XYZ file of C-alpha atoms in Angstrom:
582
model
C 14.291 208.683 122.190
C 14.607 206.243 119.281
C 17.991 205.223 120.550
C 16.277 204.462 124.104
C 14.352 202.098 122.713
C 17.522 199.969 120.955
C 18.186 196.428 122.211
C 20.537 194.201 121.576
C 19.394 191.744 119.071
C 21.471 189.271 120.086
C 20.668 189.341 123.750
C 17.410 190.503 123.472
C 17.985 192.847 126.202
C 19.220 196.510 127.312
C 23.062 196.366 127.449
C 26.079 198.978 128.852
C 27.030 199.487 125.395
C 23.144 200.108 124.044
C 22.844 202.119 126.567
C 26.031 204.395 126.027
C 24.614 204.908 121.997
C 21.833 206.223 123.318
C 23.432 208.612 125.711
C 25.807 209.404 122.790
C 22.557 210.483 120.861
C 21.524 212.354 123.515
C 24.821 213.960 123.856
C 24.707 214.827 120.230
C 21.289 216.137 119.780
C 22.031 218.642 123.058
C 25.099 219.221 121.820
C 27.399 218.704 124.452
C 31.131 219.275 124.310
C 33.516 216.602 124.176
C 35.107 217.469 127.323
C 31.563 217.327 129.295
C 31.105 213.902 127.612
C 34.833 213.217 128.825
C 33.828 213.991 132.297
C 30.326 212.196 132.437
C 31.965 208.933 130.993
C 34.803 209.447 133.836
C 31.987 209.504 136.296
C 29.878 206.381 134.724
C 33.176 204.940 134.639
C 34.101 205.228 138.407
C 30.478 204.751 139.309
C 30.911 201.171 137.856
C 33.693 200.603 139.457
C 32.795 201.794 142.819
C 29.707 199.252 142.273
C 32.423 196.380 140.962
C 34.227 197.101 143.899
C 31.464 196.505 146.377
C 30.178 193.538 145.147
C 33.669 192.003 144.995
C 34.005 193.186 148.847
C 31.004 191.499 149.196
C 31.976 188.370 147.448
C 35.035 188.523 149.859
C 33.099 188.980 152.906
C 31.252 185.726 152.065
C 33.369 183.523 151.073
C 35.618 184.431 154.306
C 32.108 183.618 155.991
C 32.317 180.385 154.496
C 35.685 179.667 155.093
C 34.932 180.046 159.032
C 32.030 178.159 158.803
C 33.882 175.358 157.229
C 36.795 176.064 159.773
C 34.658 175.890 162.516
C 32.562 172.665 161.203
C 35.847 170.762 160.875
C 36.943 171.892 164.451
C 33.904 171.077 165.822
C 33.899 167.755 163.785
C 37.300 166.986 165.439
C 35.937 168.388 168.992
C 32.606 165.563 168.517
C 35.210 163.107 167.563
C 37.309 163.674 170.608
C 34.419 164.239 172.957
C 32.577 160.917 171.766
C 36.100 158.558 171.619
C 35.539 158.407 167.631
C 38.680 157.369 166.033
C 37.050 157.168 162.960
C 33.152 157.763 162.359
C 31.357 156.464 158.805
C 30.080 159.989 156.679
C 33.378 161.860 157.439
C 34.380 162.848 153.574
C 37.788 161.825 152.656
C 38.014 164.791 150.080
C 38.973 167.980 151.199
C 39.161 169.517 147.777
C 35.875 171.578 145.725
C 34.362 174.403 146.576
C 33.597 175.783 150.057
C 29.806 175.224 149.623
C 30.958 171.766 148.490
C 33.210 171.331 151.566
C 30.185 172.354 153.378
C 27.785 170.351 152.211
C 29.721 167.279 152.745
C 30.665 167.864 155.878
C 27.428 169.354 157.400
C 25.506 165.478 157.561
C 28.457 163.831 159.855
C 27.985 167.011 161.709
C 24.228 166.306 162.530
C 24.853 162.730 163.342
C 27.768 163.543 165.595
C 25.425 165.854 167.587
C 23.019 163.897 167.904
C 24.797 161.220 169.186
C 26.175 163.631 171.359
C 22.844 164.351 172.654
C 21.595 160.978 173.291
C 25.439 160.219 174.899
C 24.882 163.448 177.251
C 21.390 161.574 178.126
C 22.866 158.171 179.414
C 25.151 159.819 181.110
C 23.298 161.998 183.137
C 20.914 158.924 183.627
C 23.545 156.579 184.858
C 25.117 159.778 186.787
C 21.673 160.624 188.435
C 21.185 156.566 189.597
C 24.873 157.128 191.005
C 23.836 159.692 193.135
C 20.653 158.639 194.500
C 22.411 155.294 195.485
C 25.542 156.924 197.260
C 22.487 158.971 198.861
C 20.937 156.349 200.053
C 24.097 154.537 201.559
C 25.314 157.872 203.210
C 21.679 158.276 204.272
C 21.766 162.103 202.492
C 17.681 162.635 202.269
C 17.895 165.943 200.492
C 16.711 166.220 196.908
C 19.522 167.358 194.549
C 19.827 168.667 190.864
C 21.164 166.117 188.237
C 24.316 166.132 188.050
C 26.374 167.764 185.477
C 27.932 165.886 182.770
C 31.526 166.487 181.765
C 31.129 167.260 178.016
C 34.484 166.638 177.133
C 34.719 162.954 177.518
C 31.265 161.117 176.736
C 33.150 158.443 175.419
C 31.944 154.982 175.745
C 34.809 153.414 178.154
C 33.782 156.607 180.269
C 30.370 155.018 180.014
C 30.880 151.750 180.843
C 32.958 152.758 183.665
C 30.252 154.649 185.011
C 27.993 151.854 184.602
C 30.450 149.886 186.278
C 30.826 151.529 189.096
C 26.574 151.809 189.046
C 26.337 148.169 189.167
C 28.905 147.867 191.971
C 26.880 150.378 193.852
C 23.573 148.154 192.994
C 24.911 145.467 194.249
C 26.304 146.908 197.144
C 22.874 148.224 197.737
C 21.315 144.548 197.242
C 23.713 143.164 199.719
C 22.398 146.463 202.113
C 18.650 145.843 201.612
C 19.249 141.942 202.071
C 21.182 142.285 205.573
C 18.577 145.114 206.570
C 15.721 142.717 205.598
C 17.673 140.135 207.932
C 18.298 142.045 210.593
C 14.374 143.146 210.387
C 13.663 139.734 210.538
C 15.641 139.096 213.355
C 13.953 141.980 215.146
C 10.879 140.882 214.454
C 11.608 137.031 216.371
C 13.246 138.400 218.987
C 10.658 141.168 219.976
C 8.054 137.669 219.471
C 10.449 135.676 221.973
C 10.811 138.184 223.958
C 6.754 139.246 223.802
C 7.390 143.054 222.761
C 5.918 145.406 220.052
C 8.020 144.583 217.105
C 6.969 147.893 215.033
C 8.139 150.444 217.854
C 11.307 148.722 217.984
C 12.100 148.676 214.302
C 10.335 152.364 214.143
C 12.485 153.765 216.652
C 15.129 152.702 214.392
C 13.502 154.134 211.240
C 10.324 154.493 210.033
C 10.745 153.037 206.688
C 11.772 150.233 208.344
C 8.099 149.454 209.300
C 6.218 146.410 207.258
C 3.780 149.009 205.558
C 6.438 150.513 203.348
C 7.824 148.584 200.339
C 11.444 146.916 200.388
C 12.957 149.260 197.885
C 11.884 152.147 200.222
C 13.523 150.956 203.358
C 16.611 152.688 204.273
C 19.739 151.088 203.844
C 22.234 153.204 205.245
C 24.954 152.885 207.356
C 23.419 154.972 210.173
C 20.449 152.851 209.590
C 22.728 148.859 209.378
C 24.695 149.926 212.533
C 21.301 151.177 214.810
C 19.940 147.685 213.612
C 23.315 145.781 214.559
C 22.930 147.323 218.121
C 19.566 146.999 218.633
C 20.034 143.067 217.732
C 22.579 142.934 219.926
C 20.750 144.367 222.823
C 17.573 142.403 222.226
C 19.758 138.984 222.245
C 21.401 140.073 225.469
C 18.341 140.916 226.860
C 16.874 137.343 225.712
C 19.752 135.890 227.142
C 19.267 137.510 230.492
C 16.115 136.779 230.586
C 16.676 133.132 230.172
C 19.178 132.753 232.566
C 16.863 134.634 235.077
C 13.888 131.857 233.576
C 16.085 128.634 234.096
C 17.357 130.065 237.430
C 13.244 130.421 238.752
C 12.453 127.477 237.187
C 15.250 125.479 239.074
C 13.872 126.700 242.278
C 10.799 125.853 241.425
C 11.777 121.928 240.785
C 13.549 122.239 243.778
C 10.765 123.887 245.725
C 8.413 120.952 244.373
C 10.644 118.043 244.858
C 10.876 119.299 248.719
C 7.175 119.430 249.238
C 6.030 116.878 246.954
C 4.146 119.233 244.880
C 1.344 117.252 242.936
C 2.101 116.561 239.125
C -0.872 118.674 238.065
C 0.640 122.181 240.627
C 3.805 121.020 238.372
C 1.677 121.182 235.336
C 0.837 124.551 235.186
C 4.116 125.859 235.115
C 5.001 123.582 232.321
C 5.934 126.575 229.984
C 8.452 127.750 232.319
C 10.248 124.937 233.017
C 10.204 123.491 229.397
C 12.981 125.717 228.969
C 15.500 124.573 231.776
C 17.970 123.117 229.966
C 17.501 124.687 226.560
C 19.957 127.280 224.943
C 19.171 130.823 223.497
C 19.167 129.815 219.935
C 16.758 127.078 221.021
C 14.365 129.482 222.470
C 11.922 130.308 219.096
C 8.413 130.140 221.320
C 6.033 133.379 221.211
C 6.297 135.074 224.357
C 8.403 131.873 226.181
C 10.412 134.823 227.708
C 7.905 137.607 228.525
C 8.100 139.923 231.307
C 4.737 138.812 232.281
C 5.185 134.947 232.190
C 8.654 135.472 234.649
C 6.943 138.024 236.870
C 4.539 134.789 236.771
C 7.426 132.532 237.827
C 8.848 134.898 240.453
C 5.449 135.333 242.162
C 5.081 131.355 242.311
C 8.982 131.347 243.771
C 8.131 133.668 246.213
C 5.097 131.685 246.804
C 6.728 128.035 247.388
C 9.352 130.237 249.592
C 6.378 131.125 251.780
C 4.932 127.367 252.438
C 8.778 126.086 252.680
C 9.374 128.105 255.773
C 6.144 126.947 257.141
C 7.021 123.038 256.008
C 10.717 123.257 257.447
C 10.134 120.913 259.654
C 8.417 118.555 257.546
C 11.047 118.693 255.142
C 13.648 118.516 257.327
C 12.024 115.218 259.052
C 11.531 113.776 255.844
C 15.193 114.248 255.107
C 16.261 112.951 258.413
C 14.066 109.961 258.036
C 15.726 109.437 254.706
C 19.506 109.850 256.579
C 17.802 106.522 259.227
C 17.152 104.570 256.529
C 20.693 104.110 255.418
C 22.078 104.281 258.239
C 19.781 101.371 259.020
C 20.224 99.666 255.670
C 24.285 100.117 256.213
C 23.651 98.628 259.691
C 25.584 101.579 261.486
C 23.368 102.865 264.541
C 22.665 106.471 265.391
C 20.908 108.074 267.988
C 17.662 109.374 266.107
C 15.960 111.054 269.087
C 18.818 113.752 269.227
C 19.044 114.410 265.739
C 15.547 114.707 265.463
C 16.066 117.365 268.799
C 18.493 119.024 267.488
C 16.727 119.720 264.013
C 13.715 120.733 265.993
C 15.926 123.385 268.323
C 17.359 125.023 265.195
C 14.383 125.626 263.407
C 12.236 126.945 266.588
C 14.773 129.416 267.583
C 15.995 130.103 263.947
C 19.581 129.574 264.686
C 19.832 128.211 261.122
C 18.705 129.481 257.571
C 16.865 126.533 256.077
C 18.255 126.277 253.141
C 21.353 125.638 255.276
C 20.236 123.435 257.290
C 18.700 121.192 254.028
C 21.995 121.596 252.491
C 23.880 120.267 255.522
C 21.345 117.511 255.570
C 21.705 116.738 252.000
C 25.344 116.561 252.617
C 24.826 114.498 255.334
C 22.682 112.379 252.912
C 26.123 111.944 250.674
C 28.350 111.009 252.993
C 25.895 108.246 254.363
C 24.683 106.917 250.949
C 28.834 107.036 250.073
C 29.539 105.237 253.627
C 26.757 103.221 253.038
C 27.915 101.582 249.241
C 31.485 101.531 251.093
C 30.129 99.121 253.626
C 27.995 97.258 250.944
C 30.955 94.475 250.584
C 31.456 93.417 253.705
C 27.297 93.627 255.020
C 26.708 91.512 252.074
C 29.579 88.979 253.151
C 28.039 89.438 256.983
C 24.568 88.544 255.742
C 25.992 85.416 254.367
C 27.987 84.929 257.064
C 25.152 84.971 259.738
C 22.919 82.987 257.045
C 25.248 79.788 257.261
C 25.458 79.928 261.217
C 21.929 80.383 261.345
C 22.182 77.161 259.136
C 24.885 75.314 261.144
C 22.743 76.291 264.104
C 19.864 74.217 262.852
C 22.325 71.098 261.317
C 23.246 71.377 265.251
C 20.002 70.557 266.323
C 19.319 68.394 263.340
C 22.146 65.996 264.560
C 21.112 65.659 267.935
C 17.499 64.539 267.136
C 17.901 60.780 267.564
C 14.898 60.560 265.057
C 16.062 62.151 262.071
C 16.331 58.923 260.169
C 12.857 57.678 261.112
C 10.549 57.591 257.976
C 8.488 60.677 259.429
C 6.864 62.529 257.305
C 9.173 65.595 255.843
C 12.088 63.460 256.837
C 13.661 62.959 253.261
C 13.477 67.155 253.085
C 15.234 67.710 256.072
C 18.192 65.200 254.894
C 18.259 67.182 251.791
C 18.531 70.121 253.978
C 21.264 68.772 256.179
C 23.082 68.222 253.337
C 23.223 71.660 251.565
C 24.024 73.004 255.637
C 27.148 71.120 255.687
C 28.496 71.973 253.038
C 27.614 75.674 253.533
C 28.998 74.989 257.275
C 31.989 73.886 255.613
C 32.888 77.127 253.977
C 32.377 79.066 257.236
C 35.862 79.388 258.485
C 37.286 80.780 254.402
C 33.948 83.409 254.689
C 35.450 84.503 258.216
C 38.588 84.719 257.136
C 37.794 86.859 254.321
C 35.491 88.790 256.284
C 38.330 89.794 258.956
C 40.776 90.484 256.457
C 38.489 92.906 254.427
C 37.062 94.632 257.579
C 40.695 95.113 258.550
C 41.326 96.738 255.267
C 38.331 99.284 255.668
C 39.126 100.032 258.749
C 42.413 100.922 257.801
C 41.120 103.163 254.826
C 38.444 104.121 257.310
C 40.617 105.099 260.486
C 37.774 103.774 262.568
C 36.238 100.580 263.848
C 33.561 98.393 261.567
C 30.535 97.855 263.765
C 27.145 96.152 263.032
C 24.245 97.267 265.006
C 26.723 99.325 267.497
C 28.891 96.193 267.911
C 32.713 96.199 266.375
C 32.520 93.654 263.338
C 36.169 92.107 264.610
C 35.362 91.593 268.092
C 31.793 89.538 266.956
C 33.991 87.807 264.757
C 36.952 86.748 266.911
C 34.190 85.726 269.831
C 32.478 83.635 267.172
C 36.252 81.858 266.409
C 36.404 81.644 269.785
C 32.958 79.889 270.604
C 32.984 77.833 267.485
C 36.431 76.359 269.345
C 34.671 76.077 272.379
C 31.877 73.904 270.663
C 34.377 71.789 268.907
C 36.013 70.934 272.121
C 32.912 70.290 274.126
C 31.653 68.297 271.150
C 35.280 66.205 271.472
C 34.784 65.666 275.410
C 30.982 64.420 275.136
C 32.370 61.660 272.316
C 35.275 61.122 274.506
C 32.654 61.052 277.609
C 30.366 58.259 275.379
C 33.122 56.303 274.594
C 34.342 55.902 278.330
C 30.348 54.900 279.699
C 30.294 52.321 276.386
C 33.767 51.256 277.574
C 32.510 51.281 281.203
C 29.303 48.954 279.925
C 31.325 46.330 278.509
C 33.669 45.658 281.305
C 30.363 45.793 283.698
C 28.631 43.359 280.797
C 31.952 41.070 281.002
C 32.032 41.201 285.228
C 28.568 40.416 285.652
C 27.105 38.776 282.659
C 24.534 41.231 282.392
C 23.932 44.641 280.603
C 23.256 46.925 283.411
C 20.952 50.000 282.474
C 22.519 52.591 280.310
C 23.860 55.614 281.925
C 21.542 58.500 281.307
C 23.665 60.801 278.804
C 24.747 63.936 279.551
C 22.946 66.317 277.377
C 24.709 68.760 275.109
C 25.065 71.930 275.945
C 25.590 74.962 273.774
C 28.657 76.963 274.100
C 27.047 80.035 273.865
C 27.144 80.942 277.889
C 28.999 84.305 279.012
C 32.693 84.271 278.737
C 34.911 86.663 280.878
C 36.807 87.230 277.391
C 38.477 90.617 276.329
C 36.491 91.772 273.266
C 38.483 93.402 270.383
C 38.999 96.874 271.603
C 40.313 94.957 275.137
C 37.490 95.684 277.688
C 37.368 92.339 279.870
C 33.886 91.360 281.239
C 31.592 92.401 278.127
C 29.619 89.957 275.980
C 29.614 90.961 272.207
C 26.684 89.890 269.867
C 27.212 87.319 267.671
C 24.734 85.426 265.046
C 22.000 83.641 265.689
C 23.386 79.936 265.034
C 22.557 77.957 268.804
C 18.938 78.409 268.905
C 18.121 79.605 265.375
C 16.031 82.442 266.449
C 14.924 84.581 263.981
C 14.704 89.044 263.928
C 11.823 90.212 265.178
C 9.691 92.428 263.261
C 7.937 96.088 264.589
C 4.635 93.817 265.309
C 5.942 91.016 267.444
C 6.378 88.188 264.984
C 9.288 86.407 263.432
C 10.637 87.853 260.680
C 12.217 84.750 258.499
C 13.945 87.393 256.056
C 16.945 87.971 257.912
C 18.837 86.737 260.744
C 19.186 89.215 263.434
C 21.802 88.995 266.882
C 20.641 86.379 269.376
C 19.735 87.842 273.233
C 23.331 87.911 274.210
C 23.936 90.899 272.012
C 25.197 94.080 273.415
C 24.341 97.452 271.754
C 26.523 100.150 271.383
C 25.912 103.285 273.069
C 24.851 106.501 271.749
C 27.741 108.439 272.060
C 29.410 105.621 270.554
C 27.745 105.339 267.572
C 27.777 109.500 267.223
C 31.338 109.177 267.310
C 31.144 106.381 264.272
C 29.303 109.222 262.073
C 31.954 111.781 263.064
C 35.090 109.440 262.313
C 36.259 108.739 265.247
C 36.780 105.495 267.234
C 34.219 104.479 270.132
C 35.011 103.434 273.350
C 32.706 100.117 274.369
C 30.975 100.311 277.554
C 31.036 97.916 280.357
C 27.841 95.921 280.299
C-alpha cells in the first residue's frame, strides 16, 4: 500500500509509471507469475491504446468539423459577396494560413456584418417591392390586399436597388400625373354639373366613391377604369351643355323675335334677362351657376309657347304694322300702291287661315327688302327730282316776279325779293343740264330695271319730255308777246308821227301760261292724256292730310294724272304698266 501512496516528486502528481511500481509491488507481494504480469501489462497496454485511439478519432472528428465550418463560412462569405454585389468588402482577412480556429475566428466578424447587411438589404427591398405593388394596384385598380412580395435573395445588390427604386419613382410619378388629371377632371365635373345646375356628388359617385370631396386626395382612385369613366362622363356633360345651349340661344332668339313683333315692354324683356344674356356667347363662355338648368329652359319654353299664343291672336296687328311699314317706303320712294287691297288681302289670309303666320311675316319681311332695296335704288334720281321740281317751283315764282310791273318800287321787302330773283335765275339756269341728267339716269335704271320710272303713278320720262315740251312752248309764247309789244310800240310811233299826238296805249295782252292741255303723245305713246308735271306756273304748294299748305315739298300741280292701281301693282311685280286714257 506504501507504493500506492508514491508520487512523483517532480510532478507532484500520480503518474503511468508510479502507478505501474506500485502494481509491480502488488504483483510481487501476491506473487504472481511473470506470464500473468505479461498478460495484464498486454491488456493495460491495449487498454491505452484503445483510449489513444479514441481520443485521436475524436480529435479527427473535430477538426473535420472545423474544416466544414470554415468551408462553409468561406462559401457563404463568397455567396454574401455575390448576393450583395461586393467586389471587395473591408474585414475580409487576407491570410488564409494558422490554425482552423484561427481561420475561424477571423473570418466569423465579416460574416456577421455581411448578414446583417443582408438583412437590412432584404428590408429595402421588400419595402421598395411592397410600394411597387400597391402603386401598379392602384393603376390597374386591383383592390385586393396581397402578401409582400418575395425578395429574390440572390441579387440584393445595390444597382438591383436602385433600379427598383427607379422604376418606383417612375411609377410615383406616373401616379402624380394620375391623381393630378383625376383632380382635373373632378374639377371639371364639378363646373359643369354647376353650369348645368345638377348634383355634382352623384355624378362623380356614380363614377367612384372615393372620388367624393369627403375622402382625402391620396385616397382617390386613380385608375384607368376610373380616368376613362371620368373622360366619358366629361364628355357627355359638355355635350349635354352644349345642347343645352344651342336649345337656350335658339328660345331665346324667338323670344327677341317674339318681342320685337309685339313691342314687348323693356321691363317683360327684363325678366328674361338671364336667358338671353347668353345669345351670342360660346360654351366655354358659359361659367354661370345654373345659366343652363333644366328648370330655367323649361322657363324659356313655357314663355315661347306663351308669346306663340298672343302672336296668333296679334296677327293682324303685326301684320298691319308691317304693311304700314311696306307704305311708308313705298311712299318715301314715291312709287304708288294700292293699300286697300293689300291690306284685303292680308285680312282674307289670316281669317280663313290660308297662310301660316310666320309665312306670311316672312313674305312680308321679304317684301320689306325688296322695297327698302328698290327704295335706296331710286334714292339718286328722287333726290335729283326733288331738286328738279324745287327750281321750277322757283322759275315759277321768277315768272311771276317778272311780270309784276312793281318789283322795282321801294316797297317794303322789295330789296329781298331782288335777292331772291337773283339766286332763281341762276338756279333756272341750270334747269335744262339737271333734266338732262335726270333723263339720261332714269334711262339707265330703267334699263337695269326692265320697267318704267314713275313718280306718284306717273312715268318719270314722259313728265319730263312734257316739261321740255312746255318749257318750249313758254319760250315761244314769251318770243311772240315781245314780238307782239314791239309791233303796238312800232304801231304808236307811226300813229304819234301821222297825227302829232300819242294816242292811248293799246291795252296789252296779258301773258298766259303754257300750261293748258296739249293733245301730245306721252312717253309710252297714248295720245290725248295729260301727264303731271311740277308745280312751276302757279307755285302751288303739296297739301298736307289737314288742308293746309305744306311749304316742305313741292307736290304735282292739278293737271296731274295718277296712275292706276293695276298699274302701279304691276310696278311692284316688275312689269311695265299700261297708262290709261284720262
Amino acid at each position: 500500500m506504501a507504493a500506492l501512496d508514491d508520487k512523483n516528486p517532480l510532478l507532484g502528481e500520480t503518474t503511468c509509471g508510479s502507478l505501474l511500481q506500485q502494481l509491480q509491488q502488488i504483483w510481487d507481494e501476491v506473487g504472481e507469475t511473470d506470464e500473468e504480469r505479461d498478460k495484464m501489462l498486454l491488456q493495460l497496454e491495449q487498454e491505452c491504446l484503445d483510449v489513444y485511439k479514441r481520443k485521436v478519432n475524436q480529435a479527427a472528428k473535430s477538426r473535420a468539423h472545423l474544416l466544414q465550418e470554415l468551408a462553409d463560412a468561406k462559401v457563404e462569405l463568397l455567396s454574401l459577396l455575390s448576393a450583395l454585389g461586393e467586389k471587395t468588402f473591408v474585414g475580409i482577412p487576407d491570410k488564409t494560413t494558422g490554425t482552423i480556429k484561427e481561420q475561424l475566428a477571423a473570418i466569423a466578424p465579416t460574416l456577421e456584418k455581411l448578414m446583417k447587411l443582408k438583412e437590412e438589404r432584404l428590408q429595402e427591398f421588400s419595402d421598395v417591392q411592397s410600394q411597387i405593388q400597391k402603386i401598379c394596384g392602384e393603376i390597374s385598380g386591383t383592390t385586393e390586399r396581397v402578401e409582400r412580395p418575395a425578395v429574390d435573395e440572390s441579387d440584393l445588390s445595390l444597382k438591383k436597388l436602385d433600379e427598383f427604386h427607379a422604376h418606383l419613382q417612375e411609377l410615383q410619378k406616373e401616379k402624380s400625373e394620375r391623381l393630378h388629371k383625376v383632380l382635373e377632371f373632378v374639377s371639371t365635373v364639378h363646373d359643369l354639373c354647376a353650369v348645368l345646375g345638377m348634383d355634382f356628388f352623384s355624378a362623380v359617385t356614380e363614377v367612384h366613391p372615393s372620388l367624393n370631396d369627403s375622402t382625402g386626395v391620396q385616397c382617390k382612385s386613380i385608375s384607368n377604369d376610373t380616368l376613362s369613366r371620368l373622360a366619358k362622363t366629361v364628355l357627355a356633360l359638355k355635350e349635354d351643355k352644349r345642347q343645352r345651349l344651342q336649345k337656350l340661344q335658339n328660345l331665346a332668339t324667338q323670344l327677341i323675335d317674339l318681342w320685337n313683333l309685339m313691342d314687348t315692354p323693356e321691363e317683360e324683356r327684363n325678366l328674361f334677362n338671364h336667358v338671353t344674356c347668353n345669345i351670342s356667347a360660346s360654351v366655354d363662355e358659359v361659367t354661370i351657376p345654373g345659366a343652363l338648368a333644366l328648370d330655367l329652359i323649361e322657363q324659356a319654353e313655357v314663355e315661347v309657347e306663351r308669346l306663340d299664343k298672343l302672336k296668333a291672336s296679334k296677327m293682324k296687328e303685326i301684320a298691319f304694322k308691317r304693311q304700314a311699314e311696306l307704305e311708308e317706303i313705298f311712299a318715301h320712294a314715291r312709287i304708288e300702291i294700292d293699300s286697300e287691297a293689300a291690306r284685303g288681302k292680308i285680312m282674307v289670309l289670316i281669317d280663313f287661315g290660308n297662310v301660316e303666320p310666320a309665312d306670311l311675316l316672312a313674305d312680308m319681311d321679304n317684301q320689306i327688302a325688296k322695297a327698302k332695296e328698290e327704295a335706296l335704288s331710286r334714292k339718286d334720281i328722287l333726290d335729283k327730282v326733288e331738286k328738279w321740281m324745287s327750281a321750277c317751283e322757283e322759275e315759277s315764282w321768277l315768272d311771276d316776279y317778272n311780270r309784276d310791273d312793281n318789283r322795282y318800287n321801294a316797297s317794303r321787302g322789295a330789296h329781298f325779293n331782288l335777292k331772291r330773283a337773283e339766286k332763281a335765275r341762276l338756279l333756272v339756269n341750270k334747269i335744262p343740264a339737271l333734266v338732262d341728267t335726270l333723263v339720261t339716269k332714269t334711262r339707265a335704271w330703267e334699263q337695269d330695271h326692265g320697267i318704267s320710272f314713275t313718280y306718284d303713278g306717273v312715268p318719270l320720262l314722259a313728265m319730263l319730255d312734257e316739261y321740255a315740251m312746255l318749257r318750249h312752248d313758254r319760250e315761244e309764247e314769251k318770243r311772240r308777246l315781245r314780238d307782239q309789244k314791239k309791233f303796238h310800240e312800232q304801231l304808236s310811233k307811226e300813229q304819234e308821227a301821222m297825227f302829232g299826238s300819242t294816242p292811248s296805249p293799246a291795252r296789252q295782252v296779258s301773258m298766259k301760261k303754257a300750261v293748258g292741255p296739249r293733245a301730245n303723245a306721252g312717253a309710252n305713246g297714248t295720245a290725248g292724256r295729260r301727264l303731271s308735271l311740277p308745280a312751276h306756273q302757279n307755285g302751288s304748294r303739296s297739301i298736307n292730310k289737314d288742308g293746309k299748305r305744306d311749304s316742305s315739298r313741292p307736290i304735282a300741280p292739278v293737271n296731274y294724272v295718277s296712275i292706276s292701281k293695276e298699274d302701279a301693282a304691276s310696278h311692284i311685280s316688275g312689269t311695265e304698266p299700261v297708262p290709261s286714257t284720262p
